[in-house]
Amino acid sequence: MRGANAIKLCIFFLAVFLACRTPARPVYPLKLAAGTHYVVDQNNAPFFIQGASPWFLTENLSQSNADCYLRTRASQGYNSVLLDIAAEPAYTSSKTSANFYGQMPFTGVLPGGYTNLMTWNTNYFANVDWVLNDASKYGICCFCYPLYDDAAGVGWYEQATIGNPDNALYAYGQFIGNRYRNFPNIVWIGAGDYNEPSSPQSNLWNCVAAGIRSADTNHLFTAQPERSTQAILQYSNFVTIEATYPSFESYEDASADYRLYPVVASFDREPYYEYNATYNCSALNCRQFAYWSVLYGDTSGQFYGNENEWPFTNGWQAQIVDLAGTTLPYLGKLMNSRPWYNFVPDFNNTAVIWGYGTYGTIDYATAAREASGKTLMAYIPQDAMTLTVDMTSISGTAANAWWYSPSNGAATFIGAYDTVGTQVFTAPDTNDWVLVLDDASQNYPPPGIIDPAPPTIYKDLTNETVAAGGDVNLGVVASGAAPLGFQWFLNGSNLPSAISNPLMLTNVTPANAGIYQVIVTNSTGAAASNVATLTVIVSNVLSIANLPGNLFEVTVTGIPGQTYVLQYTTNLDSPWQSLGNVIMSSSGIFHFYEAPPPVSEFFRCASP
């Protein structure tokens, strides 16, 4: 029993502490995979959309701040953003809002004060070009509105219907298509918050889309009608991928889109945003929208939004590191650790047969099963629900069970079970949880660990005694691995008060060797009295600019017989956690090796 517990403990440490490899960077543009519910890149690799919604990024931010935003989101795990690339009329018929540099997308005015869509401003769109190229640098796909209608048709739709003939709309679309056909990282979004009264055959957006398509057949096209309206039905002339605009219980709309025939890929484009005034949406609500949708039909992925972020008003810098924004990427990590592209929603409750709650309410658990039974995921939105699972829905003779926390990305091993009969699983607490059941023969890593390279050396550090000259590896040695972050302090200055201002080891690129100190605590977790006695000698730190695959080595020395606790984090806004106790048996020396991240953990953005 003690041996089994040790194995479970090691698996748990792997799940929580080891760095994850990120999936290979996609080769854009995205494209359809015929007859499937997902999209792929140019190498036919399934692409899970992990999106954020900075609508006015090309309009309200300087290029330096736009870069800061994109770098930060990429470092958090986002691979897509939603952009309104033509600043919409400022809710009057005679004024168009300008971008950060005072440029307007159109320069001409028609009789009556309406915008002349034939007078596009290439200087304005040069800034859009810059943002799209900058996003590409970070591997981010941009879902772009070329001409957003606006709710009730009072924005560009009003401008388009008065004074701008169909040929003007077509010409503007042709301009957009010609300008951006060779930008790989684009998906087009038509319309916007409005159901044109003449849809689907005679709507004005057909003219814009036809203009784009006359020059650009390289990119996917979706649309945004009013909430809970299916885009591919409202705008059937040009939509190639479905985008859900759901009600509060987002799984209802997601399930409807999954049932569309012919089969079409679908993603949750805009659930309710964090801090939504009507529902006062919390981080928990945002996770509910996302997990509900993805596991019940919006297989291609989802976008997260924040009411205080998308217009980039004062204080937006704090919003990009808020609770929902930093926890939503755990969904992408979870999905990419399993064959999500083969998931089939458990609509008929043949896998999760009881305890799933009441459809149409917040207390409803959505589930999806890999088509051949290799894995099953069930999302419990709150309230410590108890699920009964038909274990025969899992292939193989045994299933490994896990709890995955959407709030911190940690996986906890529950146990191994025979795939016979039924099994009851009760969530650990009233927070949201994902139950993951895997066919044990698949040897999947812990949920959230993306295709990990087997560690060349790995040791559970709990009560590890390091002999003189001994080596201990604290991470995975693998090209592209995302690192653990550690707290280090240069030359012991101001210790221990300097704890409030840690340096990330992943950001340390000294030209020469330097002495750094690691923050340690004693075995009780109190502040260590000997905090300045453990030193870290940075002997071979390679520049982060030389990625991927460059490794650095850090040598740690300690006092014989003293117990040290090393702390780590994967996000500067997350609690520092212990890697376990390390006891130096003599004048012990141990090393660890780590790969730097694709981008730094956190960036400070200037004021707008």
XYZ file of C-alpha atoms in Angstrom:
608
model
C 0.000 0.000 0.000
C 2.861 2.360 0.805
C 4.400 1.625 -2.600
C 1.113 2.346 -4.370
C 0.747 5.616 -2.516
C 4.277 6.602 -3.475
C 3.465 5.987 -7.129
C 0.303 8.072 -6.826
C 2.276 10.826 -5.123
C 4.834 10.873 -7.921
C 2.082 11.014 -10.528
C 0.479 13.888 -8.666
C 3.786 15.768 -8.535
C 4.211 15.213 -12.235
C 0.755 16.655 -12.861
C 1.231 19.694 -10.706
C 4.914 20.483 -10.917
C 6.321 19.385 -14.240
C 6.538 21.776 -17.134
C 4.402 21.106 -20.189
C 5.458 21.053 -23.768
C 3.420 23.422 -25.873
C 1.954 22.056 -29.097
C 3.947 22.778 -32.241
C 3.251 26.275 -33.536
C 0.400 26.077 -36.081
C 1.011 26.767 -39.737
C -1.668 29.249 -40.800
C -4.093 29.828 -42.403
C -6.565 27.555 -40.699
C -8.755 25.376 -42.887
C -11.657 22.964 -42.629
C -11.278 19.227 -42.194
C -14.174 17.836 -44.239
C -16.877 16.137 -42.209
C -15.401 17.069 -38.837
C -16.314 19.403 -35.985
C -12.892 21.059 -35.820
C -10.448 23.068 -37.928
C -6.850 22.222 -38.810
C -3.721 24.084 -39.816
C -1.872 23.684 -43.091
C -0.197 20.540 -41.760
C -3.653 19.092 -40.980
C -2.959 19.329 -37.251
C -6.199 19.925 -35.268
C -6.275 23.472 -33.902
C -8.048 24.181 -30.602
C -9.087 27.837 -30.454
C -8.072 29.426 -27.128
C -9.225 32.961 -27.729
C -9.347 36.381 -26.078
C -11.462 39.332 -27.242
C -9.480 42.618 -27.413
C -11.892 44.151 -29.918
C -10.324 47.617 -30.165
C -6.672 46.545 -30.130
C -5.964 48.081 -33.553
C -7.871 51.213 -32.637
C -7.266 52.265 -29.051
C -3.694 51.105 -28.382
C -0.285 52.248 -29.506
C 1.806 49.642 -31.263
C 4.004 49.155 -28.197
C 0.995 48.479 -25.999
C -0.604 46.254 -28.637
C 2.605 44.230 -28.628
C 2.546 44.095 -24.843
C -1.012 42.789 -24.893
C -0.267 40.130 -27.508
C 2.918 38.976 -25.773
C 1.115 38.679 -22.482
C -1.790 36.716 -23.920
C 0.586 34.402 -25.792
C 2.544 33.763 -22.601
C -0.709 32.880 -20.823
C -1.590 30.286 -23.457
C -3.899 32.141 -25.857
C -3.527 31.396 -29.565
C -6.328 33.584 -30.992
C -7.732 37.091 -30.640
C -10.879 38.783 -31.903
C -10.377 42.189 -33.588
C -12.601 44.941 -34.982
C -10.200 46.237 -37.642
C -12.266 49.156 -38.974
C -13.103 51.656 -36.235
C -16.862 51.851 -36.253
C -18.936 55.053 -36.287
C -19.053 56.646 -32.874
C -22.813 56.077 -32.559
C -23.688 59.060 -34.743
C -24.327 59.265 -38.463
C -21.631 61.844 -39.068
C -18.599 60.886 -37.012
C -16.166 57.988 -37.267
C -13.841 57.176 -34.400
C -10.106 57.328 -35.092
C -7.336 54.987 -33.982
C -4.617 55.774 -31.416
C -2.698 57.745 -34.040
C -5.672 59.883 -35.043
C -6.247 58.028 -38.313
C -9.724 57.129 -39.544
C -10.449 54.068 -41.695
C -12.345 56.198 -44.226
C -11.763 59.809 -45.191
C -14.731 60.724 -47.389
C -18.238 61.830 -46.426
C -21.446 61.337 -48.411
C -24.389 63.747 -48.531
C -26.084 63.724 -45.183
C -22.806 63.166 -43.339
C -22.545 59.413 -43.894
C -19.237 57.642 -44.407
C -18.100 56.979 -47.951
C -16.889 53.376 -47.870
C -14.992 53.897 -51.125
C -12.500 56.226 -49.410
C -10.482 53.801 -47.328
C -7.391 55.210 -45.638
C -4.305 53.091 -46.338
C -2.408 54.759 -43.481
C -5.060 53.543 -41.049
C -4.848 50.015 -42.416
C -1.041 50.098 -42.277
C -1.446 50.079 -38.493
C -3.798 47.089 -38.811
C -1.102 45.390 -40.912
C 1.413 45.965 -38.132
C -0.827 44.423 -35.475
C -1.590 41.349 -37.600
C 2.108 40.810 -38.280
C 2.929 41.296 -34.616
C 0.292 38.719 -33.639
C 1.783 36.308 -36.159
C 5.130 36.677 -34.402
C 3.538 35.128 -31.319
C 1.649 32.433 -33.214
C -1.706 34.167 -32.715
C -4.584 33.857 -35.188
C -6.697 37.004 -35.635
C -10.469 36.648 -36.075
C -11.211 39.946 -37.806
C -14.341 42.021 -38.390
C -13.781 44.057 -41.579
C -17.019 46.021 -41.053
C -18.910 45.372 -37.813
C -22.675 46.019 -38.151
C -23.324 46.849 -34.472
C -26.378 46.053 -32.369
C -29.708 47.195 -33.842
C -27.869 48.131 -37.028
C -26.833 51.571 -35.780
C -23.150 51.226 -36.680
C -21.637 50.291 -40.018
C -24.918 48.695 -41.106
C -26.601 52.081 -40.954
C -23.688 53.668 -42.797
C -23.817 50.962 -45.473
C -27.548 51.218 -46.098
C -27.614 54.990 -46.616
C -25.700 56.374 -49.547
C -23.383 53.394 -50.125
C -24.573 51.243 -53.029
C -23.872 47.543 -53.298
C -20.913 48.158 -55.568
C -19.278 50.298 -52.837
C -19.645 47.473 -50.325
C -18.204 45.035 -52.863
C -15.314 47.369 -53.634
C -14.440 47.752 -49.948
C -14.553 43.977 -49.542
C -12.298 43.596 -52.578
C -9.852 46.095 -51.043
C -9.774 44.060 -47.821
C -9.405 40.789 -49.711
C -6.536 42.059 -51.820
C -4.750 43.639 -48.884
C -4.942 40.650 -46.529
C -5.131 37.552 -48.717
C -1.488 36.725 -47.994
C -1.647 37.371 -44.246
C -1.774 33.773 -42.995
C -3.119 34.308 -39.459
C -6.664 35.507 -40.280
C -10.240 34.233 -39.983
C -12.924 36.649 -41.237
C -16.069 37.506 -39.257
C -18.973 39.163 -41.039
C -21.943 41.162 -39.741
C -21.917 41.784 -35.976
C -24.660 41.688 -33.326
C -27.412 42.188 -35.876
C -29.767 40.066 -37.976
C -30.248 41.812 -41.269
C -33.935 41.807 -42.173
C -33.226 40.505 -45.688
C -31.101 37.512 -44.651
C -29.996 35.096 -45.779
C -30.061 35.672 -49.539
C -30.228 39.444 -49.944
C -28.346 40.906 -47.007
C -25.817 43.685 -47.525
C -23.039 41.658 -46.002
C -23.198 39.308 -48.983
C -21.768 42.182 -51.017
C -18.835 42.754 -48.624
C -18.132 39.023 -48.395
C -18.307 38.595 -52.151
C -15.784 41.399 -52.544
C -13.426 39.758 -50.073
C -13.877 36.359 -51.693
C -13.163 37.778 -55.157
C -9.582 38.352 -54.016
C -9.146 36.110 -50.972
C -10.130 32.451 -50.884
C -7.397 31.601 -48.394
C -9.252 32.228 -45.144
C -12.181 30.800 -43.242
C -15.284 32.970 -42.913
C -17.852 33.122 -40.130
C -20.385 35.719 -38.959
C -22.045 37.160 -35.874
C -25.804 37.479 -36.032
C -27.805 38.241 -32.886
C -27.394 36.085 -29.794
C -28.561 32.459 -30.141
C -28.901 32.808 -33.931
C -26.902 30.319 -35.971
C -24.446 32.129 -38.223
C -24.350 29.529 -40.978
C -28.120 29.782 -41.444
C -28.390 33.570 -41.219
C -25.431 34.182 -43.532
C -25.384 31.020 -45.614
C -23.939 32.735 -48.703
C -20.471 33.065 -47.237
C -20.104 31.382 -43.801
C -17.794 28.341 -43.769
C -17.404 27.820 -40.005
C -20.081 28.154 -37.343
C -19.570 30.620 -34.471
C -21.856 30.339 -31.462
C -23.235 33.467 -29.786
C -24.827 31.702 -26.837
C -27.323 32.358 -24.116
C -26.207 32.078 -20.474
C -26.422 28.285 -20.454
C -24.047 28.101 -23.396
C -24.292 24.338 -23.752
C -27.787 24.715 -25.247
C -26.528 26.669 -28.270
C -23.393 24.542 -28.567
C -25.456 21.363 -28.776
C -27.642 22.889 -31.508
C -24.582 23.742 -33.580
C -23.140 20.265 -33.175
C -26.331 18.841 -34.645
C -26.148 20.983 -37.803
C -26.117 19.014 -41.026
C -23.994 18.858 -43.068
C -21.452 18.701 -40.266
C -19.663 21.982 -39.655
C -16.863 23.016 -37.301
C -18.098 25.289 -34.530
C -16.562 27.416 -31.778
C -18.007 29.556 -28.980
C -17.293 33.043 -30.319
C -18.810 35.238 -27.621
C -20.280 34.012 -24.360
C -21.119 36.620 -21.744
C -18.068 38.595 -20.680
C -16.475 38.774 -17.281
C -18.046 41.642 -15.305
C -21.099 41.621 -17.576
C -23.523 44.126 -16.040
C -26.643 41.990 -16.506
C -25.295 38.831 -14.920
C -22.311 40.241 -13.018
C -20.286 37.399 -14.509
C -17.509 36.018 -12.349
C -14.402 34.064 -13.282
C -16.369 30.928 -12.415
C -19.155 31.916 -14.829
C -16.602 32.476 -17.606
C -15.151 29.015 -17.052
C -18.658 27.548 -17.021
C -19.454 29.095 -20.402
C -16.208 27.767 -21.869
C -16.212 24.198 -20.540
C -19.940 23.765 -21.097
C -19.623 24.810 -24.739
C -16.497 22.884 -25.660
C -17.728 19.618 -24.149
C -21.205 19.940 -25.662
C -20.658 20.796 -29.292
C -18.361 23.783 -29.806
C -15.515 21.351 -30.276
C -13.251 23.812 -32.109
C -12.750 25.998 -29.025
C -13.910 29.258 -27.481
C -13.217 32.927 -26.826
C -13.066 34.658 -23.442
C -14.069 38.295 -23.020
C -13.805 40.992 -20.370
C -16.133 44.019 -20.313
C -13.380 46.291 -18.991
C -10.694 45.079 -21.377
C -12.082 45.085 -24.918
C -12.460 48.906 -25.209
C -9.087 49.387 -23.438
C -10.300 51.994 -21.003
C -8.212 53.121 -18.034
C -6.995 50.167 -15.999
C -7.031 47.654 -18.843
C -3.517 46.523 -17.888
C -4.854 44.955 -14.700
C -7.649 43.216 -16.571
C -5.310 41.089 -18.675
C -4.048 39.375 -15.541
C -7.419 38.984 -13.844
C -8.720 35.688 -12.531
C -10.765 34.508 -15.493
C -8.240 35.630 -18.086
C -5.411 33.716 -16.427
C -7.381 30.531 -15.744
C -9.186 30.047 -19.078
C -6.014 28.769 -20.817
C -6.135 25.718 -18.546
C -8.980 24.593 -20.802
C -6.710 24.538 -23.839
C -4.045 22.646 -21.908
C -6.620 20.109 -20.796
C -8.033 19.579 -24.277
C -4.651 19.370 -25.961
C -3.571 16.680 -23.514
C -6.245 14.378 -24.972
C -7.608 13.643 -28.502
C -10.294 16.326 -28.176
C -10.906 16.437 -31.932
C -12.565 13.006 -31.697
C -14.888 14.016 -28.853
C -18.599 13.297 -29.153
C -20.957 15.080 -26.705
C -22.776 12.763 -24.322
C -26.179 14.139 -25.343
C -28.125 11.024 -24.390
C -26.313 10.468 -21.085
C -25.054 7.052 -22.082
C -21.683 7.619 -20.393
C -22.605 9.893 -17.464
C -25.878 8.205 -16.636
C -26.912 9.938 -13.431
C -26.258 13.002 -11.310
C -25.696 15.351 -14.249
C -28.299 17.828 -13.022
C -31.105 19.680 -14.788
C -30.807 20.743 -18.415
C -31.397 24.462 -18.895
C -30.001 25.429 -15.481
C -26.604 26.361 -14.131
C -26.397 23.024 -12.308
C -25.900 20.901 -15.390
C -22.813 18.794 -16.102
C -21.791 18.478 -19.740
C -19.699 15.542 -20.904
C -17.914 14.372 -24.025
C -16.450 10.985 -24.878
C -13.672 10.202 -27.338
C -15.420 8.353 -30.163
C -13.815 4.981 -29.444
C -13.857 5.360 -25.654
C -10.219 6.283 -25.065
C -11.189 9.094 -22.713
C -14.195 10.793 -21.149
C -14.478 14.300 -19.714
C -17.378 15.592 -17.628
C -17.562 19.191 -16.434
C -19.148 19.874 -13.039
C -19.955 23.610 -12.958
C -20.416 23.967 -9.177
C -22.069 22.540 -6.051
C -20.048 19.323 -5.569
C -22.236 17.255 -7.861
C -22.036 13.449 -7.783
C -21.820 11.746 -11.163
C -22.555 8.109 -11.922
C -20.541 6.839 -14.891
C -21.128 3.751 -16.979
C -17.571 2.421 -16.900
C -18.141 0.312 -20.001
C -18.110 3.569 -21.972
C -14.308 3.565 -21.484
C -12.349 1.246 -23.758
C -9.835 -1.254 -22.411
C -10.008 -3.252 -19.207
C -9.061 -0.489 -16.749
C -9.615 3.258 -16.490
C -7.518 5.886 -14.756
C -9.607 8.572 -13.064
C -8.562 12.159 -12.393
C -9.967 15.389 -11.038
C -8.808 18.414 -13.027
C -9.206 21.890 -11.544
C -10.167 24.608 -14.063
C -9.179 27.240 -11.511
C -5.494 26.262 -11.310
C -4.832 23.520 -13.865
C -3.845 20.928 -11.262
C -4.665 17.249 -11.757
C -5.289 14.855 -8.868
C -5.212 11.114 -9.436
C -8.340 9.450 -8.016
C -7.585 5.802 -8.732
C -7.726 2.979 -11.267
C -11.026 1.199 -11.908
C -12.189 -1.791 -13.893
C -14.271 -0.846 -16.905
C -17.295 -2.796 -15.777
C -20.532 -1.693 -14.146
C -20.915 1.831 -12.826
C -18.823 4.067 -10.623
C -19.785 7.114 -8.567
C -17.569 10.217 -8.453
C -18.250 13.169 -6.144
C -16.483 16.472 -6.811
C -13.932 17.421 -4.127
C -15.719 20.673 -3.237
C -18.270 23.190 -4.525
C -15.920 24.741 -7.086
C -15.978 23.682 -10.735
C -14.200 20.445 -11.664
C -13.559 18.201 -14.640
C -13.762 14.451 -14.184
C -11.362 12.743 -16.609
C -11.489 8.995 -17.217
C -8.870 7.422 -19.488
C -8.362 3.998 -20.965
C -5.305 3.031 -18.911
C -3.701 1.267 -21.871
C -3.379 4.622 -23.664
C -0.792 5.743 -21.088
C -1.967 9.330 -21.249
C -0.084 11.848 -19.095
C -1.942 13.646 -16.325
C -4.685 15.952 -17.674
C -3.250 19.306 -18.701
C 0.192 17.902 -19.464
C 0.593 18.350 -23.211
C 2.440 15.535 -24.933
C 5.237 15.490 -22.355
C 8.709 14.310 -23.193
C 9.668 11.603 -20.679
C 12.008 13.165 -18.113
C 15.551 11.887 -18.403
C 15.807 12.059 -14.611
C 12.965 12.840 -12.271
C 12.872 12.563 -8.511
C 10.217 13.368 -5.960
C 12.091 15.852 -3.772
C 10.138 15.158 -0.615
C 12.807 14.412 2.024
C 15.379 13.874 -0.710
C 18.911 13.651 0.684
C 21.565 14.867 -1.708
C 25.054 13.470 -1.228
C 28.158 15.498 -1.907
C 28.362 16.098 -5.629
C 24.948 14.514 -6.215
C 22.663 15.649 -9.024
C 18.889 16.075 -8.856
C 16.782 17.029 -11.861
C 13.793 19.219 -10.997
C 12.185 19.385 -14.414
C 11.855 18.044 -17.906
C 14.740 18.421 -20.318
C 12.930 18.959 -23.639
C 13.023 21.431 -26.471
C 10.089 23.801 -26.197
C 9.191 22.864 -22.619
C 7.472 25.595 -20.643
C 9.473 26.080 -17.450
C 8.621 26.244 -13.838
C 9.308 29.681 -12.468
C 11.458 30.038 -9.364
C 12.013 32.846 -6.892
C 15.617 34.060 -6.922
C 17.261 37.182 -5.531
C 20.483 38.783 -6.641
C 23.350 38.685 -4.120
C 21.057 38.458 -1.112
C 20.257 42.171 -1.058
C 17.473 43.169 1.315
C 16.600 39.582 2.186
C 14.093 38.504 3.299
C 12.125 41.709 2.629
C 12.942 41.385 -1.061
C 10.434 38.543 -1.235
C 7.887 41.102 -2.373
C 9.849 41.720 -5.579
C 11.079 38.395 -6.985
C 12.986 37.939 -10.195
C 11.920 35.119 -12.489
C 14.827 32.832 -13.296
C 13.409 32.577 -16.818
C 14.036 36.290 -17.275
C 17.646 36.205 -16.035
C 20.103 36.528 -18.917
C 23.378 37.775 -17.378
C 26.335 38.140 -19.695
C 28.579 36.606 -17.024
C 28.125 34.230 -14.139
C 26.436 35.805 -11.169
C 25.389 34.730 -7.682
C 21.679 34.539 -6.964
C 19.861 33.385 -3.864
C 16.828 31.152 -3.687
C 13.989 31.874 -1.302
C 13.662 28.983 1.126
C 11.396 28.146 4.021
C 11.966 25.714 6.817
C 9.971 22.498 7.199
C 7.141 24.261 9.015
C 6.633 26.724 6.180
C 7.710 29.710 8.276
C 10.219 32.204 6.945
C 13.646 30.622 7.022
C 16.154 32.118 9.402
C 18.973 31.004 7.128
C 17.441 32.428 3.958
C 20.774 33.855 2.860
C 22.766 30.627 3.191
C 21.610 28.826 0.043
C 23.142 30.274 -3.102
C 22.455 29.708 -6.753
C 25.377 30.111 -9.123
C 24.231 30.858 -12.644
C 27.026 29.239 -14.627
C 25.674 28.987 -18.159
C 22.533 30.982 -18.867
C 21.770 31.215 -22.579
C 19.799 34.097 -24.007
C 16.053 33.609 -24.287
C 16.337 35.069 -27.785
C 18.068 31.880 -28.930
C 14.956 29.728 -28.538
C 13.871 27.037 -28.996
C 15.749 24.325 -27.225
C 18.483 26.204 -25.355
C 18.941 24.953 -21.829
C 20.536 26.543 -18.837
C 22.196 24.969 -15.826
C 21.999 26.215 -12.272
C 24.195 24.860 -9.482
C 22.833 25.083 -5.934
C 24.977 24.668 -2.831
C 23.753 24.377 0.734
C 24.801 23.830 4.345
C 25.190 20.168 5.407
C 22.275 18.777 7.373
C 20.018 21.753 6.662
C 16.541 21.174 5.163
C 15.514 23.507 2.373
C 12.167 23.949 0.633
C 12.308 25.195 -2.933
C 9.291 27.114 -4.179
C 7.969 27.522 -7.706
C 5.130 29.049 -9.670
C 3.898 28.876 -13.246
C 2.278 32.314 -13.081
C 3.351 35.396 -11.158
C -0.207 35.868 -9.926
C -0.421 32.327 -8.574
C 0.700 31.196 -5.110
C 4.257 29.953 -4.787
C 4.247 26.221 -4.164
C 6.781 23.852 -2.659
C 8.787 21.323 -4.632
C 9.479 19.386 -1.465
C 12.225 19.188 1.136
C 15.860 18.838 0.130
C 18.286 17.754 2.846
C 21.975 18.422 2.235
C 23.883 15.455 3.684
C 27.315 17.054 3.573
C 28.665 19.888 1.472
C 26.143 18.734 -1.090
C 25.740 20.174 -4.538
C 22.845 19.460 -6.856
C 21.841 20.761 -10.245
C 18.682 21.241 -12.200
C 18.157 21.805 -15.884
C 15.297 23.680 -17.433
C 14.178 24.982 -20.810
C 13.179 28.644 -21.116
C 9.645 29.572 -22.197
C 8.506 30.770 -25.621
C 7.941 34.205 -24.099
C 8.382 35.683 -20.640
C 5.839 34.951 -17.958
C 4.547 38.493 -17.532
C 4.962 41.895 -19.115
C 4.255 45.328 -17.761
C 2.345 47.492 -20.227
C 2.499 51.265 -20.274
C -0.501 53.518 -19.830
C -2.589 53.988 -23.004
